[in-house]
Amino acid sequence: MQSHKLTGQMFVFTLKKEWITLLLWLIGLAAYVIIGVVAFIEIYGEPAELEAMAMAMQNPAMEALFGKAIGMDNFTVGALYTQSMTIIGFVLIALMSILLVVRNTRGEEEDGTLELIQALPVGRLAHTNATIILLLATNTVLAIISSVLLLLLGDASMTLHGAILTGAMYGISGILFGAVALITSQLSSNTRGSMMLAFSVLGGAYILRIIGDAGLTVLSWISPLGLLYRSEPFASNNWLPIYIGLLVTVLLLITALWLKKHRDIGAGLLPDRPGKTRASSLLQTSLGFVFILIKVPLIAWSAAMFLLGVSYGSILEDVQDLLSGNEIIEQILASDPSIGLVEQYMSMILAVMAMITTIAGLQVFLRIRAEEKKQRLESVVAGNRSRQTVISGFTLTAVLSMFWLQLVQSLAFGGAALATGYDIELLDVLLTGMAYIPAMLIMLGVAVILFGWIPKTTPIIWLYHGYAFILLYFGDLFDIPAAFNRLSPFYHVPALPSEEWSWEVTVTLSVVALVLIAIGTVGFRQRDIN
Amino acid sequence: METLIKVENLSKAFGKTQALDQVSFEVRKGEIVGFIGPNGAGKSTAIRILLGLIKADKGRVEIFGQDVWKEAVDIHRRVAYVPGDVNLWPNLTGGEVIDLFLSLRGIAVDRKRKEDLIRRFEFDPTKKCRAYSKGNRQKVALIAAFAAKADVYIFDEPTSGLDPLQEQVFQECTKEALEKGASVLLSSHILSEVEKLCDKVVIIRQGNIVEAGSLDDLRHLTRVLISLKTVEALPDLDKQPFVHDFHMKKGEYIFQLDSDHLNDLLAYLQPFTVTQFESAPPKLEDLFMRHYESTRGGV
Ligand SMILES: Nc1ncnc2c1ncn2[C@@H]1O[C@H](COP(=O)(O)OP(=O)(O)OP(=O)(O)O)[C@@H](O)[C@H]1O
Ligand SMILES: [Mg+2]
């Protein structure tokens, strides 16, 4: 029992340094739940509206985005809430939990603070235990908040049973991915590697669910996201996935603790490969330097975008088949009969993928902030490169990464569609992908301004991007006033291939983006490095 | 005297790197032992094993007669540790972190002693850790270590970020702890600090202990470089037991002399006419340097 000594005190301490961050996360997630419930009750209060929606949600395109249609025999606001809010909710909660776990375990180990703690009469597992308790506590609070909000704000279809199940489902998704992160924190000897491994599991789970929901059902059950989704609160109210999730979580946690207890501090279980003795000529250019910094994440992103493109592209043929068989769906969705439903699906999916590419591009640029925080940027700026060259290296690499990933994902999407027998012009898909680049550049521009002028505020870019993402993803479900929509650069991009490419939009957005980037660069040239 | 730290045939490898190879040494009660050696010699590795942070591959490692890996928690109640590179939580203040460390040692914070140390180290405990310089972060760990009584202090380059005045304070604090009967293991690259503080030194190179003993003994063991010229040829000089590394250069005899045999050399030279005699006196630095130089080292 020595290895658990002072777990309680460690927990109090961990809570002390974490509570503000977690409070913000919980407020954000609560807002997510509130917006979902209130908006759906507001918009779909009428039975007729609901009925129409029931049909729409069975559309394979909607299923690919949101999850399998549920509660179709008696479609309610509750069922609509579950189907549309669950998967993205899981992803957000998983994100919070993965970051929480890696930050508090491998993060502190890499920084050397764990060494100081462990040299005190503190059990070998106390520090990890404290993180696990924090993970459980945070997700329990989240579960309770969600259940209570659903009960308070929901309509008659949102029953006590369903509300509790939703809370449980959210909570389990968090601790499950937290447990995955605890395992990856034992495998890799550094923070970045641990995060990337955990995010790969999350991404893999997402992709398995897409393919599973399009037909290969067993894959949905293997994916933790697909599995928990199958609880279907407010519809079939099935607790089995919760129990399975709980069991898997317990096994993961036990394994992680065992691994932690038996390994050296600072060591990972995956080998660190020895590196090069000399800097390649690439590393010595300002662009190549950034490229080498972000090489591994970029490879991971390329693989992820490729898989995502293939997954969404390969079900295009199914979408076509299912749609053409269903007159009612065709009637409802085809507000304009001249527009093909498959094209609508395609533009929706490609827009969502462009949002994901943007995350990757922003991450590439924001590496400069990480370098600054770790006090490595000083040595770069102190060299003979001008500040403008330094920041441009990061900006340009981000732009190139965006182009590259858009190329990868649209070709993967188009290629998979062609391979599975759907007749499509690759060039059309590619053009759709490229149409989003100017909007992505605006996001980048905002990031450059934040970083260039007030570096502390840089993370705000994620709020802005999240805002744009929610507008786009849920845009068809919520009635969003145009004024809100216009704030997102993505709103202005014509939805190819159903709409026409517009040079006007492309040029305007690009010019705005360039101006933003220039302003940000000027800011960086005259501010302090800290 | 009671042995507090005991390391016997300790080996540890990281993949293909053999960081420690059959290392043995001990620290007795009331003793301060300097632990020195070149970069990458294995000092930090040995210290981290002593603290139960990493696990030995082979060998017996004990503090207070208890196994350092299995009984880590018990041992740490009476041990204070300060590493060379202190990283802290950016959003807590130095004062908070000091209290945290003390509370985790299960010791009620002795306010007066803490205040006293804070004043002596000229430390501002109200700043957030992200705003501290390297030396100031190190002071957090030092104050936490000295603020509570410990039987064993383990220091791994504890003064690497301190200015000379603060280094002085560190030395005073260490001496006070020794007076109270504590034992200290001090790893440091600052040889003058080791020379001033330590009774004994252990020198490690490439994972092997190459020298261990009291400073006086080691000084005694040191050899002096002698070069001399005589009119006559010196028969059998190279055969004398106190002469080492003998060679001749441009008619000069050059060799190492055991420094406690100077008299024997003079007696031997008595019958000859010496025209030149030069000797380089033994300095502590030389003793260390001999082991720090990996290519020309005398071992
Ligand atoms: N976690 C690790 N993984 C791989 N090799 C390691 C690890 N820790 C130490 N080493 C290797 O073990 C050897 C001893 O390192 P150690 O840190 O103990 O040296 P040191 O004597 O403390 O050096 P310094 O004076 O530079 O602090 C080195 O060759 C080092 O590269
Ligand atoms: Mg060291």
PDB file of C-alpha atoms in Angstrom, chain A residues 40-41 43-57 72 74-81 155 157 332:
ATOM      1  CA  PHE A  40     -34.265  21.923 -30.483  1.00  0.00           C
ATOM      2  CA  ILE A  41     -37.307  22.571 -28.290  1.00  0.00           C
ATOM      3  CA  ILE A  43     -37.344  24.906 -33.400  1.00  0.00           C
ATOM      4  CA  TYR A  44     -38.876  21.448 -33.352  1.00  0.00           C
ATOM      5  CA  GLY A  45     -41.715  21.995 -30.882  1.00  0.00           C
ATOM      6  CA  GLU A  46     -44.281  21.358 -33.618  1.00  0.00           C
ATOM      7  CA  PRO A  47     -45.006  17.677 -34.380  1.00  0.00           C
ATOM      8  CA  ALA A  48     -44.963  18.362 -38.115  1.00  0.00           C
ATOM      9  CA  GLU A  49     -41.482  19.828 -37.940  1.00  0.00           C
ATOM     10  CA  LEU A  50     -40.328  16.841 -35.968  1.00  0.00           C
ATOM     11  CA  GLU A  51     -41.753  14.404 -38.458  1.00  0.00           C
ATOM     12  CA  ALA A  52     -39.913  16.093 -41.272  1.00  0.00           C
ATOM     13  CA  MET A  53     -36.761  16.005 -39.200  1.00  0.00           C
ATOM     14  CA  ALA A  54     -37.218  12.309 -38.476  1.00  0.00           C
ATOM     15  CA  MET A  55     -36.974  11.667 -42.172  1.00  0.00           C
ATOM     16  CA  ALA A  56     -34.035  13.968 -42.634  1.00  0.00           C
ATOM     17  CA  MET A  57     -32.074  12.328 -39.877  1.00  0.00           C
ATOM     18  CA  MET A  72     -37.680   6.368 -35.479  1.00  0.00           C
ATOM     19  CA  ASN A  74     -41.631   7.590 -32.133  1.00  0.00           C
ATOM     20  CA  PHE A  75     -39.358  10.475 -33.013  1.00  0.00           C
ATOM     21  CA  THR A  76     -39.081  13.072 -30.249  1.00  0.00           C
ATOM     22  CA  VAL A  77     -36.983  16.093 -29.432  1.00  0.00           C
ATOM     23  CA  GLY A  78     -35.118  13.805 -27.019  1.00  0.00           C
ATOM     24  CA  ALA A  79     -34.175  11.400 -29.787  1.00  0.00           C
ATOM     25  CA  LEU A  80     -33.180  14.280 -32.045  1.00  0.00           C
ATOM     26  CA  TYR A  81     -31.009  15.693 -29.279  1.00  0.00           C
ATOM     27  CA  ASP A 155     -39.614  18.752 -22.775  1.00  0.00           C
ATOM     28  CA  SER A 157     -39.804  13.426 -24.109  1.00  0.00           C
ATOM     29  CA  ILE A 332     -37.939  16.956 -47.999  1.00  0.00           C
TER      30      ILE A 332
END
